[in-house]
């Protein structure tokens, strides 16, 4: 089956995961990500990326996020990210990008904030830990660089406060013990877009998180053309093949270049 249906008019959604940023040198979430040591205890990311951990040790959780953010800021968008910028230029309002990635690389590559739903947040921003306001604030340059194992100084801790109520600020990311919502993560908008899509292209995701998987099934039920781009089998590649779609068993960068060519009618 060719990729010709990518040129069919209508809403085309691109749903990206950590695999698209792997080629920029950012470790995938379930890949070789290292452990994080606090005191003598080692923590896996899934233990630290929780609201509970933040309530118990806010400074240590912040230090881990500021380190990960520094890794993201040192990375550059790659060919896959740039292909999605090209897709948005070609499609305009018939383009929507839904990303699980918090690294901000899609926006830095040039995709527009209005057509980019960061459904797990963005590591470059913080917000009030008590949610006194839904505002997201940029972390700015003051915490760069931030080395692995570095501790927050008292001065830096004093900066990580809500500018409105003065309580702790928190990273603007979705934690494992939290739920999606529309206000911070565009939950309802993502689901309703999937119900209107004529094609859904999933890229570099293992299908381990809830909203992207829901979107895949909603689009499939609607008869959308499904494409998965991933060197490894995953729920999206299986769904695509079951629904007469395509599994491009290759990297995000080469697969997305092919998809953009198909949109151009190439
Ligand atoms: P994972 O680390 O779970 O999966 C990465 C996927 O990318 C795997 O299926 C790899 O086969 C694939 N991959 C690796 N290199 C690739 C490449 N060059 N091109 C294409 N694919 C490649 O990452 P995600 O599925 O994105 O959520 O899941 C990450 C989410 O899970 C995070 O956003 C986080 C975590 O729970 C929250 O924090 C809420």
PDB file of C-alpha atoms and ligand atoms in Angstrom:
ATOM      1  CA  UNK A   1       0.000   0.000   0.000  1.00  0.00           C
ATOM      2  CA  UNK A   2       1.492   3.338  -1.037  1.00  0.00           C
ATOM      3  CA  UNK A   3       1.432   6.541   0.972  1.00  0.00           C
ATOM      4  CA  UNK A   4      -0.773   8.224  -1.633  1.00  0.00           C
ATOM      5  CA  UNK A   5      -3.622   8.694   0.860  1.00  0.00           C
ATOM      6  CA  UNK A   6      -1.388  11.193   2.675  1.00  0.00           C
ATOM      7  CA  UNK A   7      -2.329  13.693  -0.070  1.00  0.00           C
ATOM      8  CA  UNK A   8      -6.071  13.196   0.582  1.00  0.00           C
ATOM      9  CA  UNK A   9      -7.563  16.552   1.738  1.00  0.00           C
ATOM     10  CA  UNK A  10      -8.656  16.796   5.378  1.00  0.00           C
ATOM     11  CA  UNK A  11      -7.056  16.947   8.818  1.00  0.00           C
ATOM     12  CA  UNK A  12      -3.719  15.172   9.043  1.00  0.00           C
ATOM     13  CA  UNK A  13      -2.493  14.529  12.588  1.00  0.00           C
ATOM     14  CA  UNK A  14       1.102  13.701  13.495  1.00  0.00           C
ATOM     15  CA  UNK A  15       1.518  12.083  16.928  1.00  0.00           C
ATOM     16  CA  UNK A  16       5.149  12.005  18.098  1.00  0.00           C
ATOM     17  CA  UNK A  17       7.019  10.308  20.928  1.00  0.00           C
ATOM     18  CA  UNK A  18      10.567  10.170  22.260  1.00  0.00           C
ATOM     19  CA  UNK A  19      11.811   8.287  19.198  1.00  0.00           C
ATOM     20  CA  UNK A  20      11.751  11.425  17.042  1.00  0.00           C
ATOM     21  CA  UNK A  21      14.136  13.119  19.490  1.00  0.00           C
ATOM     22  CA  UNK A  22      16.421  10.090  19.853  1.00  0.00           C
ATOM     23  CA  UNK A  23      18.220  11.229  16.685  1.00  0.00           C
ATOM     24  CA  UNK A  24      18.890  14.555  18.449  1.00  0.00           C
ATOM     25  CA  UNK A  25      20.679  12.679  21.226  1.00  0.00           C
ATOM     26  CA  UNK A  26      17.901  12.832  23.837  1.00  0.00           C
ATOM     27  CA  UNK A  27      17.501   9.413  25.540  1.00  0.00           C
ATOM     28  CA  UNK A  28      14.097   7.801  24.985  1.00  0.00           C
ATOM     29  CA  UNK A  29      12.038   7.288  28.103  1.00  0.00           C
ATOM     30  CA  UNK A  30      12.155   3.492  28.237  1.00  0.00           C
ATOM     31  CA  UNK A  31      15.527   3.245  26.637  1.00  0.00           C
ATOM     32  CA  UNK A  32      18.865   3.395  28.484  1.00  0.00           C
ATOM     33  CA  UNK A  33      17.783   6.402  30.620  1.00  0.00           C
ATOM     34  CA  UNK A  34      20.101   6.411  33.652  1.00  0.00           C
ATOM     35  CA  UNK A  35      19.055   6.269  37.270  1.00  0.00           C
ATOM     36  CA  UNK A  36      19.049   9.364  39.448  1.00  0.00           C
ATOM     37  CA  UNK A  37      20.663   9.207  42.869  1.00  0.00           C
ATOM     38  CA  UNK A  38      19.290  11.215  45.781  1.00  0.00           C
ATOM     39  CA  UNK A  39      21.385  10.703  48.924  1.00  0.00           C
ATOM     40  CA  UNK A  40      22.258   7.011  48.700  1.00  0.00           C
ATOM     41  CA  UNK A  41      18.993   5.979  47.050  1.00  0.00           C
ATOM     42  CA  UNK A  42      18.708   5.421  43.295  1.00  0.00           C
ATOM     43  CA  UNK A  43      15.475   6.440  41.608  1.00  0.00           C
ATOM     44  CA  UNK A  44      14.140   5.448  38.192  1.00  0.00           C
ATOM     45  CA  UNK A  45      12.551   8.287  36.193  1.00  0.00           C
ATOM     46  CA  UNK A  46       9.102   6.783  36.730  1.00  0.00           C
ATOM     47  CA  UNK A  47       9.622   7.238  40.511  1.00  0.00           C
ATOM     48  CA  UNK A  48      10.808  10.832  40.236  1.00  0.00           C
ATOM     49  CA  UNK A  49       8.335  12.025  37.604  1.00  0.00           C
ATOM     50  CA  UNK A  50       5.485  12.056  40.151  1.00  0.00           C
ATOM     51  CA  UNK A  51       3.611  14.668  42.162  1.00  0.00           C
ATOM     52  CA  UNK A  52       4.255  12.529  45.251  1.00  0.00           C
ATOM     53  CA  UNK A  53       8.047  12.665  44.801  1.00  0.00           C
ATOM     54  CA  UNK A  54       7.796  16.443  44.309  1.00  0.00           C
ATOM     55  CA  UNK A  55       5.863  16.862  47.591  1.00  0.00           C
ATOM     56  CA  UNK A  56       8.521  14.775  49.421  1.00  0.00           C
ATOM     57  CA  UNK A  57      11.683  16.246  47.879  1.00  0.00           C
ATOM     58  CA  UNK A  58      10.909  19.259  45.658  1.00  0.00           C
ATOM     59  CA  UNK A  59      14.524  20.450  45.386  1.00  0.00           C
ATOM     60  CA  UNK A  60      15.764  17.013  44.242  1.00  0.00           C
ATOM     61  CA  UNK A  61      12.941  16.593  41.719  1.00  0.00           C
ATOM     62  CA  UNK A  62      13.682  20.089  40.400  1.00  0.00           C
ATOM     63  CA  UNK A  63      17.404  19.254  40.100  1.00  0.00           C
ATOM     64  CA  UNK A  64      16.563  16.185  37.988  1.00  0.00           C
ATOM     65  CA  UNK A  65      14.273  18.214  35.719  1.00  0.00           C
ATOM     66  CA  UNK A  66      16.766  21.078  35.363  1.00  0.00           C
ATOM     67  CA  UNK A  67      19.421  18.541  34.331  1.00  0.00           C
ATOM     68  CA  UNK A  68      17.081  16.892  31.811  1.00  0.00           C
ATOM     69  CA  UNK A  69      16.095  20.343  30.544  1.00  0.00           C
ATOM     70  CA  UNK A  70      19.761  21.238  30.029  1.00  0.00           C
ATOM     71  CA  UNK A  71      20.148  18.026  27.945  1.00  0.00           C
ATOM     72  CA  UNK A  72      17.102  19.038  25.877  1.00  0.00           C
ATOM     73  CA  UNK A  73      18.376  22.601  25.386  1.00  0.00           C
ATOM     74  CA  UNK A  74      21.778  21.299  24.237  1.00  0.00           C
ATOM     75  CA  UNK A  75      20.052  19.160  21.592  1.00  0.00           C
ATOM     76  CA  UNK A  76      19.115  20.448  18.160  1.00  0.00           C
ATOM     77  CA  UNK A  77      16.016  19.648  16.079  1.00  0.00           C
ATOM     78  CA  UNK A  78      16.785  16.931  13.506  1.00  0.00           C
ATOM     79  CA  UNK A  79      15.561  16.074   9.998  1.00  0.00           C
ATOM     80  CA  UNK A  80      12.400  14.518  11.402  1.00  0.00           C
ATOM     81  CA  UNK A  81      11.455  17.708  13.267  1.00  0.00           C
ATOM     82  CA  UNK A  82      12.192  19.793  10.163  1.00  0.00           C
ATOM     83  CA  UNK A  83      10.039  17.500   8.005  1.00  0.00           C
ATOM     84  CA  UNK A  84       7.103  18.250  10.320  1.00  0.00           C
ATOM     85  CA  UNK A  85       7.703  21.990   9.909  1.00  0.00           C
ATOM     86  CA  UNK A  86       7.541  21.417   6.136  1.00  0.00           C
ATOM     87  CA  UNK A  87       4.326  19.398   6.568  1.00  0.00           C
ATOM     88  CA  UNK A  88       2.729  22.269   8.491  1.00  0.00           C
ATOM     89  CA  UNK A  89       3.766  24.738   5.770  1.00  0.00           C
ATOM     90  CA  UNK A  90       2.117  22.496   3.157  1.00  0.00           C
ATOM     91  CA  UNK A  91      -1.062  21.754   5.128  1.00  0.00           C
ATOM     92  CA  UNK A  92      -1.780  24.849   7.206  1.00  0.00           C
ATOM     93  CA  UNK A  93      -4.963  24.288   9.229  1.00  0.00           C
ATOM     94  CA  UNK A  94      -5.198  20.715   7.912  1.00  0.00           C
ATOM     95  CA  UNK A  95      -2.091  19.959  10.041  1.00  0.00           C
ATOM     96  CA  UNK A  96      -2.007  19.119  13.746  1.00  0.00           C
ATOM     97  CA  UNK A  97       1.001  17.956  15.772  1.00  0.00           C
ATOM     98  CA  UNK A  98       0.351  16.156  19.077  1.00  0.00           C
ATOM     99  CA  UNK A  99       3.555  15.384  20.970  1.00  0.00           C
ATOM    100  CA  UNK A 100       4.310  13.486  24.173  1.00  0.00           C
ATOM    101  CA  UNK A 101       7.772  15.027  24.178  1.00  0.00           C
ATOM    102  CA  UNK A 102       8.508  17.722  26.749  1.00  0.00           C
ATOM    103  CA  UNK A 103      11.813  18.693  25.077  1.00  0.00           C
ATOM    104  CA  UNK A 104      10.363  21.633  23.127  1.00  0.00           C
ATOM    105  CA  UNK A 105      12.207  20.601  19.932  1.00  0.00           C
ATOM    106  CA  UNK A 106       9.115  20.837  17.704  1.00  0.00           C
ATOM    107  CA  UNK A 107       8.588  24.516  18.601  1.00  0.00           C
ATOM    108  CA  UNK A 108      12.309  25.247  18.302  1.00  0.00           C
ATOM    109  CA  UNK A 109      12.277  23.587  14.848  1.00  0.00           C
ATOM    110  CA  UNK A 110       9.538  26.025  13.777  1.00  0.00           C
ATOM    111  CA  UNK A 111       6.141  24.333  14.247  1.00  0.00           C
ATOM    112  CA  UNK A 112       3.522  26.813  15.451  1.00  0.00           C
ATOM    113  CA  UNK A 113       2.281  26.760  19.076  1.00  0.00           C
ATOM    114  CA  UNK A 114      -1.318  26.943  17.809  1.00  0.00           C
ATOM    115  CA  UNK A 115      -0.996  23.659  15.893  1.00  0.00           C
ATOM    116  CA  UNK A 116       1.305  21.904  18.397  1.00  0.00           C
ATOM    117  CA  UNK A 117      -0.359  20.198  21.374  1.00  0.00           C
ATOM    118  CA  UNK A 118       2.294  19.362  24.016  1.00  0.00           C
ATOM    119  CA  UNK A 119       0.129  16.794  25.796  1.00  0.00           C
ATOM    120  CA  UNK A 120       2.798  16.004  28.436  1.00  0.00           C
ATOM    121  CA  UNK A 121       3.857  19.625  28.914  1.00  0.00           C
ATOM    122  CA  UNK A 122       7.162  21.370  28.191  1.00  0.00           C
ATOM    123  CA  UNK A 123      10.287  21.109  30.356  1.00  0.00           C
ATOM    124  CA  UNK A 124      11.230  24.725  29.572  1.00  0.00           C
ATOM    125  CA  UNK A 125       8.255  26.049  31.577  1.00  0.00           C
ATOM    126  CA  UNK A 126       7.049  26.068  35.186  1.00  0.00           C
ATOM    127  CA  UNK A 127       3.715  26.782  36.857  1.00  0.00           C
ATOM    128  CA  UNK A 128       2.247  27.120  40.352  1.00  0.00           C
ATOM    129  CA  UNK A 129       2.456  23.863  42.348  1.00  0.00           C
ATOM    130  CA  UNK A 130      -0.852  24.828  44.008  1.00  0.00           C
ATOM    131  CA  UNK A 131      -2.396  25.712  40.615  1.00  0.00           C
ATOM    132  CA  UNK A 132      -3.364  29.188  41.905  1.00  0.00           C
ATOM    133  CA  UNK A 133      -3.204  30.196  38.230  1.00  0.00           C
ATOM    134  CA  UNK A 134      -3.106  28.118  35.015  1.00  0.00           C
ATOM    135  CA  UNK A 135      -0.278  30.351  33.727  1.00  0.00           C
ATOM    136  CA  UNK A 136       2.902  28.675  32.400  1.00  0.00           C
ATOM    137  CA  UNK A 137       6.118  30.691  32.877  1.00  0.00           C
ATOM    138  CA  UNK A 138       9.395  30.223  30.910  1.00  0.00           C
ATOM    139  CA  UNK A 139      12.306  29.039  33.075  1.00  0.00           C
ATOM    140  CA  UNK A 140      14.612  31.437  31.234  1.00  0.00           C
ATOM    141  CA  UNK A 141      18.407  31.096  30.905  1.00  0.00           C
ATOM    142  CA  UNK A 142      19.237  31.348  34.621  1.00  0.00           C
ATOM    143  CA  UNK A 143      19.356  27.565  35.185  1.00  0.00           C
ATOM    144  CA  UNK A 144      21.609  26.720  32.233  1.00  0.00           C
ATOM    145  CA  UNK A 145      23.868  24.802  32.228  1.00  0.00           C
ATOM    146  CA  UNK A 146      22.758  22.346  34.922  1.00  0.00           C
ATOM    147  CA  UNK A 147      24.985  19.285  35.446  1.00  0.00           C
ATOM    148  CA  UNK A 148      23.946  15.728  36.335  1.00  0.00           C
ATOM    149  CA  UNK A 149      23.982  15.444  40.171  1.00  0.00           C
ATOM    150  CA  UNK A 150      24.114  19.226  40.653  1.00  0.00           C
ATOM    151  CA  UNK A 151      22.190  20.493  43.688  1.00  0.00           C
ATOM    152  CA  UNK A 152      19.946  23.582  43.711  1.00  0.00           C
ATOM    153  CA  UNK A 153      21.501  26.524  45.596  1.00  0.00           C
ATOM    154  CA  UNK A 154      19.293  28.406  48.118  1.00  0.00           C
ATOM    155  CA  UNK A 155      19.249  31.341  45.658  1.00  0.00           C
ATOM    156  CA  UNK A 156      18.067  29.071  42.846  1.00  0.00           C
ATOM    157  CA  UNK A 157      15.411  27.518  45.116  1.00  0.00           C
ATOM    158  CA  UNK A 158      14.145  31.038  45.887  1.00  0.00           C
ATOM    159  CA  UNK A 159      13.653  31.624  42.122  1.00  0.00           C
ATOM    160  CA  UNK A 160      11.476  28.507  41.715  1.00  0.00           C
ATOM    161  CA  UNK A 161       8.449  30.148  43.288  1.00  0.00           C
ATOM    162  CA  UNK A 162       5.032  30.986  41.840  1.00  0.00           C
ATOM    163  CA  UNK A 163       5.260  34.689  40.849  1.00  0.00           C
ATOM    164  CA  UNK A 164       1.626  35.103  41.917  1.00  0.00           C
ATOM    165  CA  UNK A 165       1.247  33.339  45.314  1.00  0.00           C
ATOM    166  CA  UNK A 166       4.884  32.648  46.280  1.00  0.00           C
ATOM    167  CA  UNK A 167       4.518  28.922  46.915  1.00  0.00           C
ATOM    168  CA  UNK A 168       6.727  26.342  45.175  1.00  0.00           C
ATOM    169  CA  UNK A 169       6.656  26.394  41.401  1.00  0.00           C
ATOM    170  CA  UNK A 170       6.693  23.017  39.642  1.00  0.00           C
ATOM    171  CA  UNK A 171       7.841  21.848  36.223  1.00  0.00           C
ATOM    172  CA  UNK A 172       5.092  22.204  33.611  1.00  0.00           C
ATOM    173  CA  UNK A 173       5.028  18.485  32.818  1.00  0.00           C
ATOM    174  CA  UNK A 174       2.487  15.676  33.309  1.00  0.00           C
ATOM    175  CA  UNK A 175       3.508  13.359  36.162  1.00  0.00           C
ATOM    176  CA  UNK A 176       2.783   9.634  36.343  1.00  0.00           C
ATOM    177  CA  UNK A 177       0.348  10.056  39.259  1.00  0.00           C
ATOM    178  CA  UNK A 178      -1.561  12.866  37.536  1.00  0.00           C
ATOM    179  CA  UNK A 179      -4.300  12.956  34.894  1.00  0.00           C
ATOM    180  CA  UNK A 180      -4.466  14.649  31.529  1.00  0.00           C
ATOM    181  CA  UNK A 181      -6.698  17.719  31.300  1.00  0.00           C
ATOM    182  CA  UNK A 182      -7.643  20.287  28.686  1.00  0.00           C
ATOM    183  CA  UNK A 183      -6.284  23.289  30.572  1.00  0.00           C
ATOM    184  CA  UNK A 184      -2.633  22.190  30.655  1.00  0.00           C
ATOM    185  CA  UNK A 185      -2.473  19.313  28.157  1.00  0.00           C
ATOM    186  CA  UNK A 186      -5.194  19.826  25.478  1.00  0.00           C
ATOM    187  CA  UNK A 187      -6.812  16.467  26.337  1.00  0.00           C
ATOM    188  CA  UNK A 188     -10.316  17.096  24.927  1.00  0.00           C
ATOM    189  CA  UNK A 189      -8.987  18.963  21.877  1.00  0.00           C
ATOM    190  CA  UNK A 190      -6.674  16.050  21.014  1.00  0.00           C
ATOM    191  CA  UNK A 191      -9.468  13.493  21.224  1.00  0.00           C
ATOM    192  CA  UNK A 192     -11.905  15.569  19.174  1.00  0.00           C
ATOM    193  CA  UNK A 193      -9.230  16.197  16.529  1.00  0.00           C
ATOM    194  CA  UNK A 194      -8.622  12.447  16.241  1.00  0.00           C
ATOM    195  CA  UNK A 195     -12.353  11.983  15.538  1.00  0.00           C
ATOM    196  CA  UNK A 196     -12.042  14.344  12.533  1.00  0.00           C
ATOM    197  CA  UNK A 197      -8.681  13.184  11.124  1.00  0.00           C
ATOM    198  CA  UNK A 198      -8.404  11.672   7.632  1.00  0.00           C
ATOM    199  CA  UNK A 199      -4.883  10.438   8.458  1.00  0.00           C
ATOM    200  CA  UNK A 200      -2.961   9.830  11.683  1.00  0.00           C
ATOM    201  CA  UNK A 201       0.812   9.391  11.522  1.00  0.00           C
ATOM    202  CA  UNK A 202       2.381   8.078  14.755  1.00  0.00           C
ATOM    203  CA  UNK A 203       6.145   8.534  15.048  1.00  0.00           C
ATOM    204  CA  UNK A 204       8.635   7.094  17.538  1.00  0.00           C
ATOM    205  CA  UNK A 205       6.352   6.023  20.337  1.00  0.00           C
ATOM    206  CA  UNK A 206       6.036   2.718  22.203  1.00  0.00           C
ATOM    207  CA  UNK A 207       2.325   3.234  22.864  1.00  0.00           C
ATOM    208  CA  UNK A 208       2.822   3.203  26.641  1.00  0.00           C
ATOM    209  CA  UNK A 209       0.762   6.311  27.395  1.00  0.00           C
ATOM    210  CA  UNK A 210      -2.947   6.749  27.395  1.00  0.00           C
ATOM    211  CA  UNK A 211      -3.950   9.749  25.281  1.00  0.00           C
ATOM    212  CA  UNK A 212      -1.900   8.894  22.146  1.00  0.00           C
ATOM    213  CA  UNK A 213      -3.310   5.341  22.206  1.00  0.00           C
ATOM    214  CA  UNK A 214      -6.872   6.679  22.593  1.00  0.00           C
ATOM    215  CA  UNK A 215      -6.281   8.941  19.581  1.00  0.00           C
ATOM    216  CA  UNK A 216      -5.107   5.977  17.523  1.00  0.00           C
ATOM    217  CA  UNK A 217      -8.261   4.000  18.221  1.00  0.00           C
ATOM    218  CA  UNK A 218     -10.571   6.990  17.724  1.00  0.00           C
ATOM    219  CA  UNK A 219      -8.975   7.709  14.327  1.00  0.00           C
ATOM    220  CA  UNK A 220      -9.087   4.018  13.366  1.00  0.00           C
ATOM    221  CA  UNK A 221     -12.802   3.806  14.221  1.00  0.00           C
ATOM    222  CA  UNK A 222     -13.368   6.739  11.888  1.00  0.00           C
ATOM    223  CA  UNK A 223     -11.594   4.919   9.064  1.00  0.00           C
ATOM    224  CA  UNK A 224      -8.607   7.257   9.007  1.00  0.00           C
ATOM    225  CA  UNK A 225      -5.484   6.197   7.103  1.00  0.00           C
ATOM    226  CA  UNK A 226      -2.933   5.149   9.757  1.00  0.00           C
ATOM    227  CA  UNK A 227       0.832   5.300   9.316  1.00  0.00           C
ATOM    228  CA  UNK A 228       3.370   4.306  11.994  1.00  0.00           C
ATOM    229  CA  UNK A 229       7.047   5.205  11.754  1.00  0.00           C
ATOM    230  CA  UNK A 230       9.168   3.152  14.151  1.00  0.00           C
ATOM    231  CA  UNK A 231      12.039   0.637  13.703  1.00  0.00           C
ATOM    232  CA  UNK A 232      10.394  -1.573  16.373  1.00  0.00           C
ATOM    233  CA  UNK A 233       6.919  -3.183  16.402  1.00  0.00           C
ATOM    234  CA  UNK A 234       4.484  -1.420  18.730  1.00  0.00           C
ATOM    235  CA  UNK A 235       0.692  -1.074  19.203  1.00  0.00           C
ATOM    236  CA  UNK A 236       0.525   1.652  16.535  1.00  0.00           C
ATOM    237  CA  UNK A 237       2.328  -0.422  13.897  1.00  0.00           C
ATOM    238  CA  UNK A 238      -0.027  -3.343  14.611  1.00  0.00           C
ATOM    239  CA  UNK A 239      -3.103  -1.086  14.438  1.00  0.00           C
ATOM    240  CA  UNK A 240      -1.894   0.509  11.191  1.00  0.00           C
ATOM    241  CA  UNK A 241      -1.354  -2.875   9.533  1.00  0.00           C
ATOM    242  CA  UNK A 242      -4.712  -4.221  10.822  1.00  0.00           C
ATOM    243  CA  UNK A 243      -6.487  -1.186   9.349  1.00  0.00           C
ATOM    244  CA  UNK A 244      -4.834  -1.371   5.904  1.00  0.00           C
ATOM    245  CA  UNK A 245      -2.469   1.439   6.774  1.00  0.00           C
ATOM    246  CA  UNK A 246       1.321   1.478   6.611  1.00  0.00           C
ATOM    247  CA  UNK A 247       4.126   0.631   9.059  1.00  0.00           C
ATOM    248  CA  UNK A 248       7.336   2.337   7.922  1.00  0.00           C
ATOM    249  CA  UNK A 249       9.902   0.221   9.789  1.00  0.00           C
ATOM    250  CA  UNK A 250      12.549   2.934   9.791  1.00  0.00           C
ATOM    251  CA  UNK A 251      13.734   5.992  11.660  1.00  0.00           C
ATOM    252  CA  UNK A 252      11.581   9.084  12.164  1.00  0.00           C
ATOM    253  CA  UNK A 253      13.812  11.218   9.956  1.00  0.00           C
ATOM    254  CA  UNK A 254      13.716   8.975   6.877  1.00  0.00           C
ATOM    255  CA  UNK A 255      10.068   8.010   7.333  1.00  0.00           C
ATOM    256  CA  UNK A 256       8.834  11.575   7.730  1.00  0.00           C
ATOM    257  CA  UNK A 257      10.735  12.743   4.643  1.00  0.00           C
ATOM    258  CA  UNK A 258       8.846  10.031   2.685  1.00  0.00           C
ATOM    259  CA  UNK A 259       5.517  11.112   4.201  1.00  0.00           C
ATOM    260  CA  UNK A 260       6.099  14.769   3.300  1.00  0.00           C
ATOM    261  CA  UNK A 261       6.927  13.736  -0.287  1.00  0.00           C
ATOM    262  CA  UNK A 262       3.619  11.805  -0.387  1.00  0.00           C
ATOM    263  CA  UNK A 263       1.736  14.896   0.858  1.00  0.00           C
ATOM    264  CA  UNK A 264       3.352  16.858  -1.967  1.00  0.00           C
ATOM    265  CA  UNK A 265       2.025  14.173  -4.313  1.00  0.00           C
ATOM    266  CA  UNK A 266       5.560  12.950  -4.922  1.00  0.00           C
TER     267      UNK A 266
HETATM  268  P1  LIG B   1       9.436   5.380  24.714  1.00  0.00           P
HETATM  269  O1  LIG B   1      10.824   5.553  25.213  1.00  0.00           O
HETATM  270  O2  LIG B   1       8.430   4.586  25.524  1.00  0.00           O
HETATM  271  O3  LIG B   1       9.469   4.730  23.243  1.00  0.00           O
HETATM  272  C1  LIG B   1      10.320   5.296  22.267  1.00  0.00           C
HETATM  273  C2  LIG B   1       9.940   4.649  20.939  1.00  0.00           C
HETATM  274  O4  LIG B   1      10.735   5.265  19.933  1.00  0.00           O
HETATM  275  C3  LIG B   1      10.242   3.147  20.881  1.00  0.00           C
HETATM  276  O5  LIG B   1       9.101   2.465  20.349  1.00  0.00           O
HETATM  277  C4  LIG B   1      11.439   3.042  19.920  1.00  0.00           C
HETATM  278  O6  LIG B   1      11.361   1.847  19.119  1.00  0.00           O
HETATM  279  C5  LIG B   1      11.225   4.257  19.053  1.00  0.00           C
HETATM  280  N1  LIG B   1      12.437   4.804  18.443  1.00  0.00           N
HETATM  281  C6  LIG B   1      13.696   4.829  18.942  1.00  0.00           C
HETATM  282  N2  LIG B   1      14.526   5.459  18.078  1.00  0.00           N
HETATM  283  C7  LIG B   1      13.752   5.857  17.022  1.00  0.00           C
HETATM  284  C8  LIG B   1      13.992   6.565  15.814  1.00  0.00           C
HETATM  285  N3  LIG B   1      15.221   6.983  15.500  1.00  0.00           N
HETATM  286  N4  LIG B   1      12.955   6.791  14.964  1.00  0.00           N
HETATM  287  C9  LIG B   1      11.706   6.362  15.266  1.00  0.00           C
HETATM  288  N5  LIG B   1      11.397   5.693  16.406  1.00  0.00           N
HETATM  289  C10 LIG B   1      12.422   5.446  17.258  1.00  0.00           C
HETATM  290  O7  LIG B   1       8.849   6.854  24.460  1.00  0.00           O
HETATM  291  P2  LIG B   1       7.339   7.279  24.239  1.00  0.00           P
HETATM  292  O8  LIG B   1       6.549   6.244  23.569  1.00  0.00           O
HETATM  293  O9  LIG B   1       7.388   8.628  23.646  1.00  0.00           O
HETATM  294  O10 LIG B   1       5.148  10.373  29.698  1.00  0.00           O
HETATM  295  O11 LIG B   1       6.799   7.421  25.736  1.00  0.00           O
HETATM  296  C11 LIG B   1       7.341   8.518  26.434  1.00  0.00           C
HETATM  297  C12 LIG B   1       6.344   8.939  27.439  1.00  0.00           C
HETATM  298  O12 LIG B   1       6.278   7.932  28.432  1.00  0.00           O
HETATM  299  C13 LIG B   1       6.867  10.195  28.079  1.00  0.00           C
HETATM  300  O13 LIG B   1       6.249  11.320  27.484  1.00  0.00           O
HETATM  301  C14 LIG B   1       6.516   9.995  29.518  1.00  0.00           C
HETATM  302  C15 LIG B   1       6.601   8.497  29.682  1.00  0.00           C
HETATM  303  O14 LIG B   1       5.604   8.001  30.542  1.00  0.00           O
HETATM  304  C16 LIG B   1       4.953  11.124  30.820  1.00  0.00           C
HETATM  305  O15 LIG B   1       5.895  11.526  31.458  1.00  0.00           O
HETATM  306  C17 LIG B   1       3.537  11.386  31.156  1.00  0.00           C
END
